[in-house]
Structures are given as C-alpha cells and as structure tokens.
Coordinates of C-alpha atoms and ligand atoms in Angstrom, one line a residue:
X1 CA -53.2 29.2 -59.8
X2 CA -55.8 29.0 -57.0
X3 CA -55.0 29.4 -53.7
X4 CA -54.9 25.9 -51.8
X5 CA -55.6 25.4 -48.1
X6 CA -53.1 22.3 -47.0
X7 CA -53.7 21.3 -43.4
X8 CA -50.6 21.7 -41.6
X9 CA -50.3 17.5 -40.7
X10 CA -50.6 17.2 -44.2
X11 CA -48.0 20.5 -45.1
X12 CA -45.2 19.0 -43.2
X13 CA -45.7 15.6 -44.6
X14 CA -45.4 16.7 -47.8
X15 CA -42.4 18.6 -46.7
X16 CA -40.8 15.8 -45.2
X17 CA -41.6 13.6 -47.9
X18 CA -43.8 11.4 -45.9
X19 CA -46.7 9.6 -47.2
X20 CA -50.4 10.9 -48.1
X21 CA -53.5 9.9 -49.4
X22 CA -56.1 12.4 -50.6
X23 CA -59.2 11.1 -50.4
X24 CA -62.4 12.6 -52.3
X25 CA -65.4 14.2 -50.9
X26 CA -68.0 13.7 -53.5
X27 CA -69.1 10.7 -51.4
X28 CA -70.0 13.0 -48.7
X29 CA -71.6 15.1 -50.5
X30 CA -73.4 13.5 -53.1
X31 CA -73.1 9.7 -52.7
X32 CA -74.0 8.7 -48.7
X33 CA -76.5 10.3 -46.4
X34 CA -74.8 12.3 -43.7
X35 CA -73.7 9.8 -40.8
X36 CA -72.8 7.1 -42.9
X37 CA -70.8 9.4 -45.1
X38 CA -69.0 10.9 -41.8
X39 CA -68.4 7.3 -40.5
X40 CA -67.1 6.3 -43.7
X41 CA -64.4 9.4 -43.5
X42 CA -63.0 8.1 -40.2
X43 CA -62.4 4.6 -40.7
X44 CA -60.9 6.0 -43.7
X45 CA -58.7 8.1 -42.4
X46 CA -57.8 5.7 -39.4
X47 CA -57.0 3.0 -42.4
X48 CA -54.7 5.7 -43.9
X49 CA -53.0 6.4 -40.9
X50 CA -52.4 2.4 -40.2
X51 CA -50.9 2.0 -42.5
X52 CA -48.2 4.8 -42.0
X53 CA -50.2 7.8 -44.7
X54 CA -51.6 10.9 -43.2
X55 CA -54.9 11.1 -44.9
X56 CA -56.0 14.5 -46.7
X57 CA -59.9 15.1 -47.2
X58 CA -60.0 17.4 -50.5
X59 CA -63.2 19.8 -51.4
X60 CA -64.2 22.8 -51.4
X61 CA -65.2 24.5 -48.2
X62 CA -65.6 27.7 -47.2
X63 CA -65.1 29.6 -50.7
X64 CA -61.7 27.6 -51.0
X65 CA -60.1 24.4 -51.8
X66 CA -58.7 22.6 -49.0
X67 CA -56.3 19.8 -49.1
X68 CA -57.3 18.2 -45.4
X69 CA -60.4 18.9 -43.8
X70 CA -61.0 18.1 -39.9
X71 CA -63.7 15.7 -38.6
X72 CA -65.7 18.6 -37.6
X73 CA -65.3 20.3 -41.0
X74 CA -67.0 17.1 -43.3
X75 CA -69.3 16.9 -41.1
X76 CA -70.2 20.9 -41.0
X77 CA -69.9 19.7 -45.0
X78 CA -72.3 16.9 -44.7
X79 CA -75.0 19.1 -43.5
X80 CA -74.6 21.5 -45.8
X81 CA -77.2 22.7 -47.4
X82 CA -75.6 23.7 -50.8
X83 CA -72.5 21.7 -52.1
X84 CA -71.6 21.3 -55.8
X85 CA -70.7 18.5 -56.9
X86 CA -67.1 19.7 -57.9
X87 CA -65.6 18.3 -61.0
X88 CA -62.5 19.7 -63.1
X89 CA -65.3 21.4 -65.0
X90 CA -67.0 23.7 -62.2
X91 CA -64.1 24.1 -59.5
X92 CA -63.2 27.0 -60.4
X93 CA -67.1 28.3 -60.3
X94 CA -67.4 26.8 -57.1
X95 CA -65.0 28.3 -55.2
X96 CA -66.7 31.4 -56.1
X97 CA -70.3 30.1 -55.3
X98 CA -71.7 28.1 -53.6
X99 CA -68.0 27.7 -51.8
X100 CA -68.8 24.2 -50.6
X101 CA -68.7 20.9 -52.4
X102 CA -67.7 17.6 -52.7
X103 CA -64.9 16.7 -54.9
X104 CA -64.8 13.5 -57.7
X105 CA -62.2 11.5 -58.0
X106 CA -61.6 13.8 -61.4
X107 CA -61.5 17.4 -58.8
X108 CA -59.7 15.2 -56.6
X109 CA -57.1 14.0 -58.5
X110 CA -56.4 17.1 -60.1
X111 CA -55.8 18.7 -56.4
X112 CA -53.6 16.0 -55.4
X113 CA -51.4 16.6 -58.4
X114 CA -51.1 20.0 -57.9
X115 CA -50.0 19.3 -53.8
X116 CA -47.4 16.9 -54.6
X117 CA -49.9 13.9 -53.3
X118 CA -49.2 11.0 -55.8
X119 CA -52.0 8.1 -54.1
X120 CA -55.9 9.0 -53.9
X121 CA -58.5 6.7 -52.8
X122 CA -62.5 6.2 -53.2
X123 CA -64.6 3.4 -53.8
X124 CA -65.9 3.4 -57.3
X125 CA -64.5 5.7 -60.1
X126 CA -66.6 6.9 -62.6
X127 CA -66.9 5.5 -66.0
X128 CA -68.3 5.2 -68.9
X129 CA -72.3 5.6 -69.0
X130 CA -74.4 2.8 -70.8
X131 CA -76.4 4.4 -73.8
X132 CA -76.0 7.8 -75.2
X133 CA -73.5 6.2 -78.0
X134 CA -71.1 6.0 -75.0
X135 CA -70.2 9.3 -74.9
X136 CA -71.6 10.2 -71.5
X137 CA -68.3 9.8 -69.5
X138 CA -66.9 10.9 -66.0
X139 CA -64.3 13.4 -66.1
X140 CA -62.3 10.6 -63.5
X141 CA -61.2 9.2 -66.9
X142 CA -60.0 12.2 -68.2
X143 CA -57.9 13.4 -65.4
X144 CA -56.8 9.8 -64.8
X145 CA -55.2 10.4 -68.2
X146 CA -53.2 13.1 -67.4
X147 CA -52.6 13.5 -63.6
X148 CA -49.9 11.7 -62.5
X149 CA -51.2 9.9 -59.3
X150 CA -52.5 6.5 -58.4
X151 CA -56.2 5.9 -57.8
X152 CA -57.4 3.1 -55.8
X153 CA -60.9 2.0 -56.2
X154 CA -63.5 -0.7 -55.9
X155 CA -63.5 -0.7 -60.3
X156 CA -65.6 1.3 -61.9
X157 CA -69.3 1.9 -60.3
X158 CA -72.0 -1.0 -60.6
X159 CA -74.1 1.3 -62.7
X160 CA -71.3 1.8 -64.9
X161 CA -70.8 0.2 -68.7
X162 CA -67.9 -2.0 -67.3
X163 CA -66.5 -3.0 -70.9
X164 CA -66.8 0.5 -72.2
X165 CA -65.1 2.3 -69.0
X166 CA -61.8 -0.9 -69.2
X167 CA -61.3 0.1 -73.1
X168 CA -61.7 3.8 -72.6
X169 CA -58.6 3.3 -69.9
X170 CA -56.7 1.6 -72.1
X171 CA -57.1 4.5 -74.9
X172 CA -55.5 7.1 -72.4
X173 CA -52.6 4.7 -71.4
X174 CA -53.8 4.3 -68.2
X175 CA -52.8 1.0 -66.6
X176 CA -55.5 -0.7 -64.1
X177 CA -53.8 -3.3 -61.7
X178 CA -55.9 -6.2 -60.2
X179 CA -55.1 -6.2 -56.0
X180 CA -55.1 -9.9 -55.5
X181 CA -57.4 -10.9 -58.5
X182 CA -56.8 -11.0 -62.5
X183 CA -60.3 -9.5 -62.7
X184 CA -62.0 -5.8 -62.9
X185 CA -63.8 -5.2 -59.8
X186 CA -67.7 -4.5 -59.4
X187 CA -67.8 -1.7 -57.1
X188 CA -70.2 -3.3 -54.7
X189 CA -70.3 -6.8 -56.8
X190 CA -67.0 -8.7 -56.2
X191 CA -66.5 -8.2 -59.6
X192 CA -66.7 -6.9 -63.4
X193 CA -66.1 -10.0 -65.3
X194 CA -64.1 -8.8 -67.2
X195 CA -60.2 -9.6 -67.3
X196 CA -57.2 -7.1 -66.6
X197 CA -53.9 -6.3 -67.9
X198 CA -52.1 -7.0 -65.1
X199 CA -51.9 -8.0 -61.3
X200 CA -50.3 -7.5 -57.9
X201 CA -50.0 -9.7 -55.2
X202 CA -47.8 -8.1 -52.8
X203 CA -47.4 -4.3 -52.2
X204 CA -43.2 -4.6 -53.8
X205 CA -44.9 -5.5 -56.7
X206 CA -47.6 -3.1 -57.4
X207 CA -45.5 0.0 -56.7
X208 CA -43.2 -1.3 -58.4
X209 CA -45.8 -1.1 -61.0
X210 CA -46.5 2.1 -60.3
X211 CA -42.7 3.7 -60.4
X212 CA -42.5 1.9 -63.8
X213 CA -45.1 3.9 -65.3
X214 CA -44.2 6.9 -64.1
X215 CA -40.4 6.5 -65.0
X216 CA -41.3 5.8 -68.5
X217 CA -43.3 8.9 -68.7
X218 CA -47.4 7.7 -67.8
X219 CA -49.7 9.7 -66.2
X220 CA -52.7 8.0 -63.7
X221 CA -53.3 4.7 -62.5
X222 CA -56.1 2.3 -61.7
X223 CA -55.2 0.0 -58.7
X224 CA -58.9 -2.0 -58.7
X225 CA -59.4 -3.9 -55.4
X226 CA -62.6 -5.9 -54.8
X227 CA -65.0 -5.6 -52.4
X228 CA -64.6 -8.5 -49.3
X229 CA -66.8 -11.3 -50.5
X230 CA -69.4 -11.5 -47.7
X231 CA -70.3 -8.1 -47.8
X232 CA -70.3 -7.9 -51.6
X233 CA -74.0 -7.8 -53.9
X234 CA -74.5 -9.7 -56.8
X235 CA -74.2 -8.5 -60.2
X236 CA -77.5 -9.7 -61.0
X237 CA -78.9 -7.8 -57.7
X238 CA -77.3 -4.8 -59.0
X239 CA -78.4 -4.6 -62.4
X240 CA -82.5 -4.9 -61.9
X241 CA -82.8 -1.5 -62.1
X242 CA -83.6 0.2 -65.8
X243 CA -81.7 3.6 -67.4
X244 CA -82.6 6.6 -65.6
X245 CA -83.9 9.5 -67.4
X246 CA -81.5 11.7 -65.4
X247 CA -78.1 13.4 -67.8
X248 CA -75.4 15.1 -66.8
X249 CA -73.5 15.5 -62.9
X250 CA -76.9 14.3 -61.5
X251 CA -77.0 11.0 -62.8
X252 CA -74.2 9.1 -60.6
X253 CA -75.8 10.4 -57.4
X254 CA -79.2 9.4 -58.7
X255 CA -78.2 5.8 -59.7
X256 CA -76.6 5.4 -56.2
X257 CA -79.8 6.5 -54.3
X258 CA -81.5 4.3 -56.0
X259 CA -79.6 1.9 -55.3
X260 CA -79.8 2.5 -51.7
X261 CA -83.1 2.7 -51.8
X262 CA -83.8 -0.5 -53.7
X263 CA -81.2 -2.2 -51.8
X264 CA -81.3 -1.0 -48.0
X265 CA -78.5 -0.8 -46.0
X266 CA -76.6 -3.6 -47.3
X267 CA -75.7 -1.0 -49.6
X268 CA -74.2 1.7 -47.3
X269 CA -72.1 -1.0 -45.8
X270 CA -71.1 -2.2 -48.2
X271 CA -69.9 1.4 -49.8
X272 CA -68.7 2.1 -46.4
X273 CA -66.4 -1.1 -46.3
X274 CA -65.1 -0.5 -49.2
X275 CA -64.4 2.9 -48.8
X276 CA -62.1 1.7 -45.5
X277 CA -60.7 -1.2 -47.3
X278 CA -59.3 0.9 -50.3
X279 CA -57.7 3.8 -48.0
X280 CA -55.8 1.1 -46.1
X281 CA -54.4 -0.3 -49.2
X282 CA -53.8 3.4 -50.4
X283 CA -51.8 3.8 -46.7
X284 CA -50.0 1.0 -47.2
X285 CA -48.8 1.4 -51.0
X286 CA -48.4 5.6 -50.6
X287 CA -45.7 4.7 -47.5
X288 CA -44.0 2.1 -50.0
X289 CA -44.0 4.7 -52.6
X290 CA -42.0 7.2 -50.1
X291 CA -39.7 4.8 -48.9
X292 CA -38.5 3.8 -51.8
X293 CA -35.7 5.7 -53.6
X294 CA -37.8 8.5 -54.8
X295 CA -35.3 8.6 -58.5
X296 CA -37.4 8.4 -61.1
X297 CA -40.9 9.0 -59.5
X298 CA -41.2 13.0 -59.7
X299 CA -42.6 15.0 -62.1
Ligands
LIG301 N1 -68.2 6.2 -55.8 C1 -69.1 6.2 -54.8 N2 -69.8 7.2 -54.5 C2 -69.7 8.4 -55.2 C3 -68.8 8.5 -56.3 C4 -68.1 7.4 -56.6 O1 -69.1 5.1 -54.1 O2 -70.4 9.4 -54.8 C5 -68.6 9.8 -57.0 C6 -67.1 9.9 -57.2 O3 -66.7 11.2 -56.6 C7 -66.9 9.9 -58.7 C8 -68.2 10.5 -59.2 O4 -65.7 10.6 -59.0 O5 -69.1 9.9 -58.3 C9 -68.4 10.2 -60.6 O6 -69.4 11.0 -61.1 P1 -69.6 11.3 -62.6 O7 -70.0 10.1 -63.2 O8 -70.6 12.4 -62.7 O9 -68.3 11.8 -63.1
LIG302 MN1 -71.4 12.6 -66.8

C-alpha cells in the first residue's frame, strides 16, 4: 500500500468524522494555465469550506501522494515544470518519477477511497471519446465503477461522446443524478441533451440517493450539475472544432487548449465557475452525508 501524506486539517476530520471533499489536480496541471488554475483552487476550497467540508487537494507532489496540498504547494505545482498526468494507470510510476502530477478524477477517486473521503469534486469527468469504435475511454469511468465515493461534476466534457459516456455509466451500475435538472450536463454547455435516470432537488434527497446505493451494495456516483446559464457556451459553439489527431492521456488536455484557444477567456471562466460551483455543492452534500446516521454508509 503506498504511503499517503494526509494534511493534518484533513487527518482530524477524517478522525472525527467530519466532512471532506477531495478535489483533483489534473486541472492544475494539465487543464488551466497557472493563475487561473490556482484561482480556481481557492474559490474551491473557500466553497468547500462554506459549506461546512474541509477541502483536500490530491496529487502527487514531491515523490508522494498527498491527500491536501497548501495554497503555496499547487501553486509550486502549477509551475512545475514536469507533472504527469496521474491516472490509476501511472501513479504508481509517478511517485517514483517525475514525483509531481496532477491527479484525474480516476487517480483521484481511487485516493479518496483509500482515505476514507466518500465526496470528490471537478468540473467535467472524462468519458467516452468519439471515434476509435468507442473504445478510447477515461479511466474516471472505470474507477467510478468500483470506488465507492460520489463525484460531482459539470457531465461529462464538451469534447466528450455524451451518449456513449451516459450508457457506458449505466453498464457499471453507476447512477448519475441530475442537481436541479432531468438532463445530463454539458460541461461548459448548460447541457448534454440527453435525459437522466433520476433527479434531486434538495440536498435530503440526493444523499439520500447516495446512502441508498451504497446500502445496497453500489460503488461510484455521478451527481451532474450544470453550469449557471449566463456564463455557459453553446453546444453548437463548442462543437466547431474537428477530431484531433492526438491518442492517448494527451488528448483531453489538447481538446481543452484548443478550446481555450478558439474560445478565449470565456472559457477559463467558465471552467473556473464551474469548478467553484460544484465544490460548494460537494461541501454542502459531504456535511449531509456526515450528519446523517452514518449505518449503512461504510465500506
Ligand atoms: N475537466 C476539466 N479539466 C480537466 C479534466 C477534466 O475541466 O483537466 C481532467 C480531469 O482530471 C479528468 C481528465 O479526470 O481530464 C480526463 O482525462 P482522460 O480523458 O485522459 O481520462
Ligand atoms: Mn484516454
């Protein structure tokens, strides 16, 4: 088992059975330039914290894997020269060399689980890649399969295959609940168009969503919250741009600079605002989790 660094805030909140909300770092890393990623991180984390959650920055940093980092640590980790983008499949490399990186939600979520931390946040998951038969897909899917913790997200990412990504969730059992809206959300597009399982209105009712699943036995989660309508793209806006040739861990980060590029800074607020929007929601539904008679939710 690898070693993990847990920040002491985070340590005794996990002791004391108070709430937390890992958040992932690939975002710093790989999907925002420096300062916007490092603002990003704090209105995150103040959005965790108002809504009663200590938040917990995961990645790899300094040849190990933290669960916490500082403000001064993501952004020593924003300039950084030479992060991996850390995913189930090279963590263990990584910690090794280069010793820095940004975690996915998949790296992410896989931490958490292993800390006791049952509520992550980010903006967009991963998904299912259009072309390549559909078998270019993020490891987020996987792990949302089998970790037992909740993700909160802005749907899948605009680049994404939408359809594709929903049916590939439903294959591994894992539930994805509208916040306020009956459909998928569109990452930086209010939405997916496409129609979901099931809804929540009110934060009683999605965790007690979430304590459902897990007391009969289910693994991840998929909250999907849109993006605030004025600072969202449209679909059509988002979609102008062709395939890249770019395979492999390279591609997301590709599509999203070109999307920034293409797009301007409408983008990076709008990934930014997003970003906040989901934490606070993840604050808010992590301290219901730990309020609640805790019965049937371990494991
Ligand atoms: N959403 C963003 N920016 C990002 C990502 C998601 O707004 O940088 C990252 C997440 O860390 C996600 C990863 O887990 O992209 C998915 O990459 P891949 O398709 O290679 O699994
Ligand atoms: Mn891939």
């Amino acid at each position: 088992m690898v070693e993990l660094a847990i920040a002491p805030g985070v340590q005794r909140a996990l002791e004391s059975g108070n709430p937390v909300v890992a958040l992932e770092s690939a975002v710093i890393t790989h999907g925002l330039p420096g300062p916007a990623a490092l603002e990003a991180v704090r209105r995150q984390s103040d959005a965790c914290e108002q809504g009663g959650a200590v938040p917990a920055v995961v990645a790899v940093f300094e040849g190990t894997l933290h669960i916490g980092l500082s403000l001064d640590q993501c952004s020593a980790l924003a300039t950084h020269q030479d992060n991996a983008k850390v995913s189930p499949w090279n963590l263990a490399s990584a910690i090794s060399s280069p010793g820095f990186g940004g975690t996915t939600v998949a790296a992410t979520v896989g931490a958490a689980a292993a800390a006791g931390i049952r509520v992550v946040s980010t903006g967009g998951i991963g998904g299912v890649h259009p072309g390549a038969n559909g078998l270019d897909v993020s490891a987020d899917l996987t792990e949302l399969g089998r970790r037992r913790v909740c993700v909160i997200c802005a749907g899948p990412k605009s680049t994404l295959d939408a359809g594709a990504t929903l049916e590939r969730l439903e294959t591994l059992g894992v539930p994805v609940i509208g916040w306020r809206s009956s459909l998928l959300a569109g990452f930086l597009a209010v939405s997916a168009g496409l129609r979901l399982p099931a809804r929540a209105d009110t934060i009683d009712a999605l965790g007690s969503i979430v304590r459902h699943h897990w007391a009969l036995g289910g693994a991840g989660l998929v909250v999907s919250q849109p993006i605030a309508g004025e600072l969202a793209l449209s679909r059509s806006e988002l979609s102008a741009d062709g395939e890249l040739a770019v395979r492999g861990p390279e591609r997301t980060p590709a599509e999203l600079r070109r999307l920034q590029a293409r797009l301007g800074d409408r983008v990076i607020q709008a990934n930014v605002a997003l970003l906040e929007r989901n934490a606070a929601l993840a604050g808010v539904l992590s301290a219901a989790l730990s309020s609640a008679p805790a019965g049937n939710a371990r494991g």
